[in-house]
XYZ file of C-alpha atoms in Angstrom:
786
model
C -6.642 -24.845 -6.644
C -9.839 -23.463 -5.138
C -12.173 -24.157 -2.261
C -15.230 -26.103 -3.315
C -18.752 -24.962 -2.493
C -19.247 -27.786 -0.023
C -16.246 -26.667 2.051
C -18.385 -25.682 5.014
C -19.271 -29.331 5.673
C -15.719 -30.213 6.641
C -15.287 -27.970 9.669
C -13.961 -30.641 11.955
C -10.786 -31.558 10.084
C -7.581 -29.833 11.190
C -4.782 -28.151 9.314
C -3.550 -29.070 5.878
C -5.639 -32.247 5.718
C -8.741 -30.073 6.071
C -7.669 -27.894 3.186
C -6.950 -30.897 0.961
C -10.316 -32.484 1.722
C -12.114 -29.240 0.876
C -10.447 -28.550 -2.440
C -10.732 -29.713 -6.019
C -8.672 -29.840 -9.265
C -5.444 -29.694 -7.270
C -2.339 -31.791 -6.845
C -2.228 -32.989 -3.231
C 0.433 -31.578 -0.948
C 1.554 -33.989 1.758
C 3.551 -33.455 4.898
C 6.009 -36.015 3.618
C 6.670 -34.099 0.387
C 10.335 -33.573 -0.320
C 9.566 -30.083 -1.593
C 7.064 -27.910 0.263
C 5.104 -25.659 -2.090
C 5.052 -21.890 -1.517
C 1.283 -22.036 -1.180
C -1.589 -24.432 -1.679
C -2.240 -22.628 -4.964
C 1.316 -22.946 -6.341
C 3.564 -25.691 -7.599
C 6.675 -23.559 -7.069
C 8.675 -24.918 -4.104
C 9.712 -22.983 -1.018
C 12.959 -21.147 -1.839
C 14.862 -21.845 1.399
C 17.605 -23.986 -0.192
C 18.434 -21.259 -2.722
C 18.207 -18.522 -0.116
C 20.555 -20.344 2.257
C 23.141 -20.757 -0.498
C 22.938 -17.084 -1.417
C 23.072 -16.045 2.230
C 26.269 -18.029 2.763
C 27.894 -16.174 -0.131
C 26.848 -12.735 1.098
C 27.662 -13.456 4.736
C 31.187 -14.429 3.772
C 31.554 -11.218 1.784
C 30.224 -8.907 4.500
C 31.967 -10.761 7.326
C 29.778 -9.238 10.047
C 26.510 -9.897 11.873
C 23.468 -9.287 9.660
C 20.023 -7.913 10.368
C 16.978 -9.976 9.451
C 16.160 -7.502 6.672
C 19.585 -7.933 5.146
C 19.420 -11.707 5.318
C 16.108 -11.938 3.520
C 16.829 -9.190 1.006
C 20.397 -10.127 0.086
C 19.558 -13.832 -0.183
C 17.282 -12.830 -3.077
C 20.068 -11.091 -5.007
C 20.362 -11.966 -8.670
C 24.158 -11.982 -8.287
C 25.036 -12.498 -4.609
C 28.734 -12.923 -5.373
C 29.152 -9.787 -7.469
C 26.451 -7.352 -6.388
C 27.707 -4.153 -4.805
C 26.089 -3.867 -1.370
C 26.093 -0.549 0.461
C 23.110 0.650 2.432
C 21.569 3.794 1.041
C 23.874 3.809 -1.971
C 23.864 0.623 -4.070
C 21.042 -0.395 -6.382
C 20.267 -4.036 -5.693
C 19.092 -6.364 -8.448
C 16.709 -8.834 -6.863
C 14.647 -11.911 -7.700
C 11.323 -11.689 -5.815
C 9.388 -14.881 -5.130
C 6.004 -13.589 -6.216
C 3.878 -10.623 -7.358
C 0.480 -9.509 -6.019
C -1.789 -6.907 -7.638
C -5.052 -5.332 -6.501
C -7.695 -4.700 -9.146
C -7.280 -0.926 -9.404
C -3.554 -1.149 -10.121
C -3.666 -4.563 -11.827
C -5.481 -3.023 -14.777
C -2.538 -0.850 -15.735
C 0.006 -3.504 -14.762
C -1.647 -6.092 -16.994
C -2.065 -3.573 -19.828
C 1.671 -2.914 -19.610
C 2.430 -6.645 -19.495
C 0.264 -7.186 -22.580
C 2.274 -4.434 -24.305
C 5.484 -6.363 -23.582
C 4.389 -9.189 -25.890
C 5.466 -11.918 -23.456
C 3.436 -15.177 -23.375
C 3.050 -15.577 -19.589
C 4.376 -14.396 -16.237
C 7.662 -15.816 -14.997
C 6.867 -15.900 -11.240
C 3.744 -16.826 -9.248
C 1.388 -13.846 -9.513
C -2.139 -13.011 -8.389
C -4.868 -10.421 -8.957
C -7.188 -9.449 -6.090
C -10.517 -7.662 -6.620
C -10.911 -5.433 -3.569
C -10.717 -1.757 -4.567
C -13.763 -1.215 -6.784
C -16.532 -2.106 -4.310
C -18.341 0.973 -2.986
C -19.715 0.941 0.560
C -23.370 1.999 0.353
C -25.901 -0.143 2.214
C -24.242 -3.416 3.220
C -21.974 -6.220 2.120
C -24.287 -8.419 0.021
C -25.960 -5.643 -1.982
C -22.779 -3.615 -2.372
C -20.910 -6.629 -3.713
C -23.578 -7.375 -6.301
C -23.664 -3.731 -7.362
C -19.884 -3.803 -7.825
C -20.051 -6.979 -9.911
C -22.654 -5.395 -12.178
C -20.967 -1.992 -12.405
C -17.436 -3.301 -12.933
C -18.206 -6.347 -15.057
C -16.088 -5.131 -17.961
C -13.059 -4.609 -15.723
C -13.473 -7.875 -13.829
C -13.876 -9.786 -17.098
C -10.703 -8.174 -18.425
C -8.683 -9.035 -15.332
C -10.068 -12.570 -15.165
C -9.321 -13.264 -18.830
C -5.886 -11.625 -18.651
C -5.091 -13.744 -15.604
C -6.152 -16.903 -17.420
C -4.113 -16.079 -20.517
C -0.932 -15.010 -18.757
C -0.936 -17.564 -15.882
C -2.037 -15.242 -13.087
C -4.296 -16.422 -10.249
C -7.540 -14.482 -9.911
C -9.368 -13.734 -6.651
C -12.955 -12.744 -7.380
C -14.647 -9.668 -5.873
C -15.800 -10.543 -2.371
C -12.750 -12.668 -1.608
C -11.260 -9.977 0.583
C -8.591 -7.310 0.742
C -5.369 -8.214 -1.027
C -3.147 -7.960 2.060
C -5.337 -10.199 4.194
C -5.544 -12.791 1.381
C -1.758 -12.693 1.094
C -1.340 -13.190 4.848
C -3.782 -16.093 4.892
C -2.487 -17.889 1.818
C 0.807 -16.690 0.389
C 3.032 -14.913 2.911
C 5.733 -16.906 4.663
C 8.887 -16.159 6.673
C 11.703 -15.166 4.322
C 9.438 -14.293 1.386
C 10.392 -11.439 -0.941
C 7.225 -10.217 -2.630
C 6.330 -7.072 -4.502
C 2.767 -5.822 -4.611
C 1.116 -3.005 -6.513
C -0.268 -1.412 -3.368
C 1.503 0.684 -0.766
C 0.291 -1.489 2.130
C 1.901 -4.638 0.754
C 4.265 -4.570 3.809
C 1.390 -6.178 5.756
C 3.088 -9.507 4.936
C 5.955 -8.557 7.248
C 3.734 -9.798 10.047
C 4.506 -13.282 8.791
C 8.222 -12.593 8.414
C 8.337 -11.657 4.736
C 9.803 -8.619 3.019
C 6.726 -7.476 1.131
C 7.271 -4.224 -0.732
C 4.837 -1.863 -2.430
C 5.656 -0.860 -6.017
C 4.108 0.573 -9.146
C 2.764 -1.597 -11.940
C 5.848 -1.132 -14.112
C 7.999 -2.745 -11.415
C 5.552 -5.650 -11.282
C 5.892 -6.033 -15.051
C 9.672 -6.312 -14.694
C 9.357 -9.162 -12.227
C 6.619 -10.910 -14.203
C 8.842 -10.570 -17.281
C 11.766 -12.299 -15.507
C 13.846 -9.124 -15.305
C 15.747 -8.596 -12.032
C 13.908 -6.052 -9.922
C 15.847 -2.996 -8.847
C 15.750 -1.446 -5.374
C 18.049 1.063 -3.770
C 19.747 -0.776 -0.926
C 17.697 0.279 2.097
C 18.981 1.329 5.455
C 17.658 -0.590 8.446
C 15.907 1.097 11.358
C 15.557 -1.185 14.341
C 12.596 -0.934 16.684
C 13.482 -2.708 19.914
C 10.384 -3.887 21.742
C 10.391 -4.859 25.373
C 7.698 -5.516 27.939
C 4.158 -6.744 27.329
C 0.979 -5.023 26.191
C -1.886 -4.988 28.675
C -5.296 -3.400 29.001
C -6.397 -1.220 26.099
C -2.990 -1.087 24.434
C -2.902 -2.953 21.117
C -0.458 -3.621 18.254
C -1.912 -0.608 16.440
C -0.528 1.607 19.173
C 3.007 0.445 18.395
C 2.920 1.800 14.847
C 0.969 4.905 15.890
C 3.813 5.648 18.299
C 6.474 4.886 15.685
C 4.689 7.279 13.288
C 4.821 9.909 16.013
C 8.570 9.393 16.373
C 9.599 9.081 12.722
C 6.886 11.222 11.006
C 5.479 10.498 7.555
C 8.886 10.613 5.882
C 11.196 9.343 8.640
C 11.268 5.806 7.278
C 12.007 6.751 3.671
C 14.741 4.603 2.189
C 14.716 2.224 5.150
C 13.281 -1.079 6.299
C 11.764 -1.008 9.773
C 12.857 -4.152 11.597
C 11.167 -5.038 14.874
C 13.113 -7.116 17.362
C 13.551 -7.725 21.069
C 11.686 -9.714 23.732
C 8.470 -7.751 23.260
C 7.970 -9.271 19.805
C 6.808 -12.590 21.254
C 3.938 -10.813 23.028
C 2.290 -9.742 19.769
C 0.047 -11.990 17.651
C 0.907 -12.703 14.038
C -1.990 -10.605 12.746
C -0.998 -7.869 15.215
C 2.466 -7.865 13.682
C 0.768 -7.570 10.291
C -1.089 -4.482 11.518
C 2.182 -2.848 12.555
C 3.908 -3.649 9.264
C 0.886 -2.575 7.215
C 0.870 0.957 8.556
C 4.624 1.269 8.145
C 3.696 2.631 4.735
C 2.588 5.818 6.511
C 6.135 6.622 7.597
C 7.546 6.131 4.104
C 9.351 2.879 4.930
C 10.407 0.543 2.139
C 8.794 -2.204 4.202
C 8.630 -3.555 7.768
C 9.342 -7.020 9.136
C 9.277 -9.193 12.241
C 11.511 -12.211 12.974
C 10.061 -15.726 12.800
C 8.567 -16.936 16.074
C 5.937 -19.275 17.508
C 3.111 -16.788 16.930
C 3.854 -17.014 13.203
C 4.022 -20.798 13.335
C 0.642 -20.924 15.073
C -0.905 -18.719 12.385
C 0.609 -20.805 9.586
C -0.796 -23.934 11.195
C -4.226 -22.354 11.676
C -4.331 -21.389 7.992
C -3.394 -24.876 6.767
C 0.329 -24.335 6.311
C 1.944 -26.316 9.109
C 4.409 -27.728 6.572
C 5.632 -24.203 5.751
C 5.885 -23.462 9.472
C 8.039 -26.562 9.967
C 10.258 -25.579 7.037
C 10.635 -22.074 8.483
C 11.575 -23.548 11.849
C 14.330 -25.512 10.120
C 15.681 -22.267 8.638
C 15.577 -20.006 11.686
C 19.105 -18.754 11.061
C 17.816 -17.092 7.882
C 14.698 -15.716 9.564
C 16.118 -14.005 12.662
C 18.742 -11.262 13.076
C 22.267 -12.052 14.236
C 23.349 -10.920 17.674
C 25.084 -7.574 17.338
C 23.599 -6.820 13.925
C 24.175 -3.150 13.011
C 21.143 -0.882 12.656
C 21.306 2.625 11.203
C 19.019 3.832 13.982
C 17.341 2.151 16.942
C 14.042 3.118 18.546
C 13.155 1.716 21.956
C 9.510 1.065 22.894
C 8.361 -0.418 26.190
C 5.059 -2.170 25.534
C 4.328 -2.241 29.268
C 4.069 1.552 29.426
C 2.779 2.259 25.913
C -0.487 4.185 26.097
C -3.292 3.738 23.536
C -3.021 6.364 20.802
C -5.328 8.154 18.374
C -3.601 9.858 15.423
C -4.887 12.667 13.243
C -6.575 14.532 11.783
C -5.357 14.968 8.180
C -2.040 13.177 8.711
C -1.212 9.781 10.261
C 1.748 11.026 12.304
C -0.080 13.583 14.471
C -0.231 11.409 17.586
C -2.342 11.817 20.721
C -2.216 9.484 23.718
C -5.851 8.745 24.585
C -5.393 10.578 27.896
C -4.688 13.796 25.969
C -6.951 13.417 22.934
C -9.962 15.289 24.315
C -7.930 18.242 25.556
C -5.942 18.425 22.314
C -9.133 18.359 20.251
C -10.737 21.128 22.283
C -7.620 23.269 22.040
C -7.382 22.786 18.268
C -11.084 23.347 17.679
C -11.710 19.912 16.160
C -15.291 18.643 16.363
C -15.603 16.450 19.473
C -18.816 14.862 18.253
C -18.038 11.672 16.307
C -20.311 11.276 13.292
C -19.235 7.807 12.070
C -17.113 5.004 13.536
C -15.468 2.429 11.275
C -13.525 -0.746 12.042
C -11.803 -3.264 9.791
C -9.764 -2.637 6.620
C -6.514 -4.294 5.565
C -4.853 -2.927 8.703
C -7.171 -4.193 11.416
C -9.654 -6.841 10.330
C -8.311 -10.032 11.855
C -10.378 -12.487 13.864
C -8.623 -11.208 16.999
C -9.524 -7.595 16.167
C -13.181 -8.408 15.599
C -13.412 -10.586 18.711
C -11.931 -7.855 20.936
C -14.407 -5.322 19.549
C -17.263 -7.754 20.164
C -16.209 -8.102 23.810
C -16.575 -4.328 24.247
C -19.900 -4.267 22.411
C -21.295 -7.108 24.546
C -20.424 -5.345 27.765
C -21.939 -2.070 26.583
C -25.153 -3.809 25.547
C -25.310 -5.586 28.896
C -25.662 -2.079 30.371
C -28.281 -1.091 27.808
C -25.920 0.889 25.553
C -25.189 0.686 21.843
C -23.109 2.683 19.413
C -24.163 6.338 19.338
C -22.794 6.626 15.813
C -23.191 4.671 12.581
C -20.782 1.765 13.071
C -19.323 0.237 9.902
C -17.509 -3.112 9.966
C -15.231 -4.235 7.125
C -14.071 -7.872 7.287
C -10.645 -8.308 5.729
C -11.417 -11.525 3.897
C -14.127 -14.030 3.110
C -12.458 -16.368 5.586
C -12.635 -13.790 8.387
C -16.228 -12.903 7.444
C -17.373 -16.520 7.427
C -15.641 -17.258 10.726
C -17.010 -14.249 12.619
C -20.479 -15.068 11.277
C -20.186 -18.668 12.466
C -18.933 -17.616 15.901
C -21.596 -14.957 16.466
C -19.167 -12.030 16.432
C -20.725 -10.381 13.388
C -24.197 -10.630 14.925
C -22.939 -9.053 18.165
C -21.535 -6.119 16.186
C -24.834 -5.787 14.286
C -26.796 -5.705 17.555
C -24.411 -3.013 18.751
C -25.510 -0.957 15.750
C -23.048 -2.109 13.151
C -23.394 -2.564 9.409
C -21.201 -5.329 8.011
C -19.773 -4.126 4.703
C -18.298 -6.160 1.864
C -14.923 -7.872 2.169
C -13.176 -5.000 0.436
C -11.286 -1.760 0.963
C -14.389 0.450 0.991
C -14.231 3.690 3.007
C -10.523 3.226 3.750
C -9.686 4.207 0.165
C -12.586 6.558 -0.454
C -15.011 3.953 -1.796
C -17.747 5.241 0.457
C -21.057 6.651 -0.712
C -21.460 8.734 2.403
C -24.806 10.510 2.822
C -24.873 11.845 6.407
C -22.905 15.061 5.868
C -22.727 17.624 3.097
C -19.441 18.214 1.336
C -17.625 20.979 3.174
C -19.397 20.258 6.454
C -16.929 20.090 9.323
C -17.167 16.741 11.113
C -15.172 14.006 12.860
C -14.887 10.297 12.112
C -12.743 7.667 13.836
C -11.524 4.492 12.186
C -9.055 1.638 12.447
C -7.632 2.306 8.989
C -4.109 3.451 8.095
C -4.337 6.652 6.103
C -6.235 9.848 6.891
C -5.162 12.488 4.392
C -7.605 15.283 3.605
C -10.645 13.877 1.811
C -9.211 10.362 1.853
C -12.259 8.507 3.185
C -15.245 10.452 1.901
C -13.885 13.124 -0.494
C -14.916 15.790 2.026
C -11.956 18.079 2.842
C -13.685 19.152 6.071
C -13.841 15.628 7.508
C -11.457 15.212 10.442
C -10.399 11.558 10.282
C -8.687 9.981 13.283
C -6.871 6.644 13.128
C -6.715 4.295 16.102
C -7.201 0.663 17.100
C -10.535 -1.061 16.391
C -11.040 -1.490 20.132
C -10.669 2.239 20.716
C -13.002 3.001 17.811
C -15.619 0.740 19.398
C -15.232 2.356 22.828
C -15.444 5.886 21.427
C -18.570 4.912 19.476
C -20.385 4.208 22.765
C -20.137 7.842 23.907
C -19.772 9.367 20.445
C -17.166 11.837 21.622
C -13.403 12.332 21.353
C -13.126 13.330 25.005
C -13.883 9.841 26.349
C -10.998 7.760 27.716
C -12.097 4.146 28.325
C -8.910 3.473 30.282
C -9.995 5.782 33.114
C -13.496 7.160 32.511
C -16.795 5.732 33.636
C -20.000 5.899 31.634
C -23.666 5.646 32.581
C -25.699 2.614 31.613
C -29.355 2.811 30.615
C -30.242 2.318 34.293
C -28.311 5.446 35.259
C -25.594 3.533 37.057
C -21.972 4.230 36.222
C -19.619 1.523 35.064
C -16.153 1.277 33.569
C -15.518 -0.834 30.496
C -13.407 -3.927 31.075
C -10.187 -4.423 29.158
C -10.995 -5.817 25.700
C -10.302 -9.491 25.071
C -10.479 -11.816 22.093
C -8.783 -15.065 21.126
C -5.770 -14.711 18.850
C -7.099 -17.473 16.585
C -10.573 -19.051 16.344
C -10.937 -22.003 18.712
C -12.953 -23.931 16.102
C -10.526 -23.092 13.303
C -11.185 -20.851 10.320
C -14.233 -21.302 8.114
C -13.069 -20.647 4.518
C -16.502 -19.484 3.407
C -17.417 -19.219 -0.258
C -15.075 -20.336 -3.032
C -13.548 -17.144 -4.471
C -10.361 -18.249 -6.264
C -9.813 -19.013 -9.935
C -6.619 -20.792 -10.887
C -5.253 -20.111 -14.375
C -5.381 -22.992 -16.868
C -2.203 -24.951 -17.530
C -1.881 -23.342 -20.955
C -3.675 -20.090 -21.710
C -1.867 -19.161 -24.918
C -4.913 -19.727 -27.108
C -7.117 -17.476 -24.992
C -7.894 -13.899 -26.014
C -8.080 -10.723 -23.983
C -10.313 -8.202 -25.700
C -10.419 -4.475 -25.033
C -13.202 -2.568 -26.764
C -11.644 0.510 -28.422
C -14.798 2.440 -27.443
C -14.554 1.447 -23.786
C -14.577 4.189 -21.176
C -13.003 1.890 -18.568
C -10.142 0.231 -20.448
C -7.650 1.499 -22.999
C -4.692 -0.215 -24.617
C -1.478 1.726 -24.094
C 0.418 3.708 -26.690
C 4.206 3.994 -26.202
C 5.476 7.290 -24.824
C 7.737 9.334 -27.095
C 11.512 8.786 -27.023
C 13.829 11.518 -25.710
C 15.013 13.682 -28.614
C 18.583 13.989 -27.328
C 18.253 17.670 -26.414
C 18.064 19.655 -23.190
C 14.582 20.577 -22.001
C 14.436 24.284 -22.787
C 12.125 26.895 -21.294
C 9.400 24.579 -20.053
C 6.211 26.114 -18.701
C 5.295 25.533 -15.066
C 1.914 23.805 -14.967
C 1.620 24.133 -11.202
C 3.800 25.010 -8.247
C 2.304 22.963 -5.433
C 2.180 24.404 -1.938
C 2.422 22.038 1.031
C 1.580 18.338 1.228
C 1.191 16.636 -2.132
C 0.415 12.928 -1.824
C -0.490 10.589 -4.654
C -4.115 11.302 -3.649
C -3.507 14.963 -4.510
C -1.863 14.049 -7.823
C -4.332 11.335 -8.862
C -7.453 11.212 -6.716
C -9.033 7.867 -5.805
C -12.696 7.410 -4.845
C -14.912 7.697 -7.945
C -11.841 7.926 -10.174
C -10.915 4.324 -9.446
C -13.280 3.213 -12.204
C -10.923 4.744 -14.774
C -7.737 3.052 -13.570
C -7.584 1.018 -16.814
C -8.152 4.038 -19.071
C -5.190 6.391 -18.977
C -6.779 9.225 -20.933
C -9.958 9.317 -18.861
C -8.262 9.085 -15.484
C -5.877 11.862 -16.487
C -8.817 14.216 -15.968
C -8.109 14.017 -12.236
C -4.512 15.286 -12.445
C -3.613 17.521 -9.464
C -7.288 18.079 -8.615
C -6.684 18.590 -4.886
C -3.153 19.994 -4.931
C -2.945 23.573 -3.673
C -1.621 26.042 -6.247
C 0.895 28.351 -4.583
C 0.007 31.172 -6.970
C -3.568 31.592 -5.722
C -3.955 29.234 -2.764
C -6.694 27.353 -4.609
C -7.180 23.790 -5.786
C -7.649 22.836 -9.434
C -7.175 26.368 -10.723
C -4.037 27.335 -12.647
C -3.156 30.000 -15.160
C -2.833 28.961 -18.823
C 0.320 30.916 -19.692
C -0.509 30.815 -23.385
C -4.007 32.290 -23.163
C -3.790 34.162 -19.860
C -6.970 32.456 -18.645
C -7.533 30.416 -15.473
C -8.572 26.811 -15.885
C -8.704 23.367 -14.300
C -5.295 21.719 -14.063
C -6.061 18.786 -16.408
C -7.608 21.135 -18.964
C -4.579 23.420 -18.993
C -2.237 20.435 -19.225
C -4.194 19.117 -22.217
C -4.031 22.547 -23.862
C -0.250 22.604 -23.409
C 0.049 19.099 -24.840
C -2.059 20.007 -27.887
C 0.140 23.059 -28.473
C 3.381 21.073 -28.081
C 4.308 22.937 -24.894
C 6.443 20.888 -22.511
C 5.731 21.513 -18.868
C 7.122 20.904 -15.404
C 5.570 20.698 -11.936
C 7.238 21.987 -8.762
C 6.565 20.559 -5.311
C 7.514 20.537 -1.644
C 8.756 17.867 0.830
C 8.017 14.126 0.571
C 6.233 14.644 -2.723
C 4.172 11.604 -3.743
C 3.800 10.063 -0.273
C 0.980 7.609 0.267
C -0.374 5.138 -2.251
C 1.758 3.227 -4.750
C -0.555 4.272 -7.602
C 1.566 4.714 -10.700
C -1.214 6.734 -12.314
C 0.266 9.686 -10.425
C 3.293 9.226 -12.711
C 1.494 8.053 -15.857
C -0.881 11.002 -15.962
C 1.663 13.844 -16.012
C 3.649 11.937 -18.651
C 0.529 11.329 -20.740
C -0.438 15.003 -20.594
C 2.968 16.324 -21.651
C 4.919 16.668 -18.420
C 8.696 16.223 -18.593
C 10.043 16.828 -15.098
C 8.934 17.069 -11.477
C 11.173 19.257 -9.278
C 10.691 19.045 -5.510
C 12.461 19.246 -2.172
C 12.205 15.471 -1.618
C 10.324 12.431 -2.939
C 8.587 9.440 -1.429
C 10.355 6.258 -2.587
C 7.670 4.517 -4.636
C 6.578 7.636 -6.471
C 10.118 8.617 -7.421
C 10.644 5.185 -8.994
C 7.271 5.348 -10.753
C 8.222 8.670 -12.357
C 11.485 7.212 -13.613
C 9.697 4.189 -15.045
C 7.483 6.422 -17.179
C 10.325 8.499 -18.626
C 9.877 11.569 -16.437
C 12.686 13.338 -14.593
C 12.175 13.344 -10.804
C 14.665 15.972 -9.585
C 15.344 17.516 -6.186
C 16.671 20.942 -5.256
C 20.323 20.690 -4.201
C 19.442 23.621 -1.951
C 15.833 23.163 -0.733
C 15.419 26.922 -0.319
C 15.672 27.248 -4.122
C 12.016 26.183 -4.153
C 11.275 29.794 -3.218
C 13.209 31.168 -6.203
C 10.794 29.630 -8.692
C 7.688 31.643 -9.530
C 4.697 30.149 -11.409
C 5.307 32.604 -14.270
C 8.916 31.413 -14.778
C 10.255 29.191 -17.548
C 12.399 26.232 -16.560
C 15.275 24.687 -18.528
C 16.975 21.428 -17.563
C 20.533 21.608 -18.874
C 23.186 18.895 -19.110
C 21.072 15.972 -20.272
C 23.540 15.054 -23.027
C 25.998 14.134 -20.289
C 23.334 12.754 -17.925
C 25.143 10.404 -15.527
C 24.696 8.829 -12.096
C 25.658 11.192 -9.276
C 26.149 14.155 -11.616
C 23.992 17.177 -10.905
C 21.879 18.820 -13.581
C 21.601 22.568 -14.068
C 18.243 24.287 -13.860
C 18.067 27.649 -15.593
C 15.191 29.763 -14.305
C 14.028 32.450 -16.716
C 11.914 34.963 -14.873
C 9.013 36.904 -16.332
C 11.187 40.019 -16.721
C 13.756 38.081 -18.773
C 16.397 37.751 -16.051
C 17.923 34.350 -15.418
C 19.495 32.425 -12.575
C 20.889 28.913 -12.424
C 20.415 26.423 -9.611
C 21.616 22.856 -9.132
C 19.330 19.837 -9.140
C 20.096 16.395 -7.719
C 18.794 13.072 -8.964
C 19.055 9.413 -7.975
C 19.195 7.863 -11.465
C 21.576 4.976 -12.075
C 22.808 3.933 -15.509
C 19.894 1.584 -16.205
C 17.347 4.207 -15.180
C 18.959 6.788 -17.427
C 18.339 4.365 -20.291
C 14.645 4.346 -19.315
C 14.612 8.121 -19.675
C 16.344 8.024 -23.039
C 13.976 5.327 -24.323
C 10.930 7.265 -23.148
C 9.938 4.716 -20.473
C 11.110 1.496 -18.872
C 8.583 -0.424 -20.982
C 10.010 1.102 -24.161
C 13.481 0.088 -23.021
C 12.296 -3.459 -22.337
C 10.925 -3.731 -25.870
C 14.160 -2.334 -27.357
C 16.243 -4.915 -25.528
C 13.887 -7.723 -26.537
C 14.034 -6.624 -30.192
C 17.839 -6.500 -30.135
C 17.992 -10.168 -29.059
C 15.880 -11.418 -31.970
């Protein structure tokens, strides 16, 4: 169901009744309903009865206290009685409750689903248009430009959603994670989303996990979803936040402790008395940025702050149902964690992390000195608040309180100040309550309800590419070139309140906790502690209708893809493994240092090609540093002896039938969930990626596309491989779980040496490799049943 255009006239009605009165073409949901629906847009009932039955089975088997993560995850097992359960070892087969896809990744996910030949999705699924809107001049104009520029893509996603029973959120509706929190997340939910910041839903007590599009296709095709049984890292919170300390500072501190790979293979579970002192949206902020430490996901236990948020967003019935199932939604006393981190909120100092990596942490009291010592530009060129991480009503209200006080002393932002509302509902509510106008008077530009600069969708004009400069933002990710494609931009991540305070002086060496500033009258004053209500006193204003429900039966509808399109391209199956070892492969590139999915498949302007595999493959490894020459996008073509751009050389190898391999360092593929970073090397002839270690999502994405993600048994063997070497992967005929593969390195002088490579393939994943991809394997199995 969708909000009607006249929704704004019904502002006085509370809760679920308000939602029902505002909506059309929907079956009413009543408080007295025997079955509570998972959302106001779904007919599927809340899964608590099934989850409780499964939990009872697993609890009896384990015969020990269970963490919250275990309860929610294991209660979604496809076979709770028979599934092997061992943290860090077993591969769990799970039945998620729903799937969410943002528009950049939904293109490839839906193209893969179309290739499967299935008539419709098997679980509630949604598409959210938030990634393709470029920040240029302001929200209204930028949104219209995006609608015009991306019409072909939006039409494809809208029609595919209608045909295959997928809900469609139009451009302007908001960022996927905020829409999920407002409408779909609930305590105990297991959801997969084709975006790395899907864990945002953990703020409402769900296990929401970022995946690639191929994983989403599995779930939409009613195939149990596979996940390596995660470890559980507990973060014990005590005390209470005061002053300038915010929920963002919790995750900035955790990133400092665990680093960008410390959470890999684990769920971060927050618990302890300090939890109740954090708002629901604040908990979402913490879970959202858990992606930056490599965590599978993050989660908080159900509490009153969650119930209040559910009630405020028209879901009091879900809150009541959650309250009735608290045993499922909270950890047992004495539950075993693999590691425990202790954080005292009462003494936690505000943090600013960066530049170039989200785990380089600076308490605000040390930021200025650290910046001076490192030679980072102190002068802040642009300040940005909002994004999927920090765009709640509470965030915006707290920033407005700072802006009001500054303006009362005759001060405004010294820098351009960009504001990104997380959703149409947040935008409409802060407009109604005067918050948006306060931020405009402060010097702010309110951008579209979309990802914008956070993901590189920023048409920045104030600095030249290569010009060294500093920006501060309340986003989550600050890799080199992430926000503006300028490798010289020093991006710092902090809370929206701290961004706002720093914007007043325009310098990194200002500490609002202790420092005074001069007003326009020359008198000094110290900023008061920021304050904003957790939830709007007048309730949320839903704003403009932005949702399209799929028809009851879309089988007769057509989804057309123009074969001449430069934005969309139907997929061709990858080739099947020929049954032989991979002999003497050429090394396309040996990457030096950090190699995120941004390095492998750049975002920004390349997002427009996310539905066209061949076109987007022209960005392969553009910003990865080649160890051979220390340069980006310049590798030697071993056949011709000439230097060329990485995609060009890869295409030349493919045309000549030359199989190639890439070699990388630690935590290869960290960052975004984008499966294009796996699709592109496969499309251009890659066969294996050999590294010291992988980020979780990327390793799975590589497997799904028929590539071999392999790790050095001895990490120092990375140094044995030279870019001029040939690489053979030996032992594939006896490829088996837990069995190492041999790597024969043939050096340029003809000498050879053999090293061992590890892998994490299970039996099912080995079948993906043999079939050429997981999608190929799915089709084979479907054909065998006919």
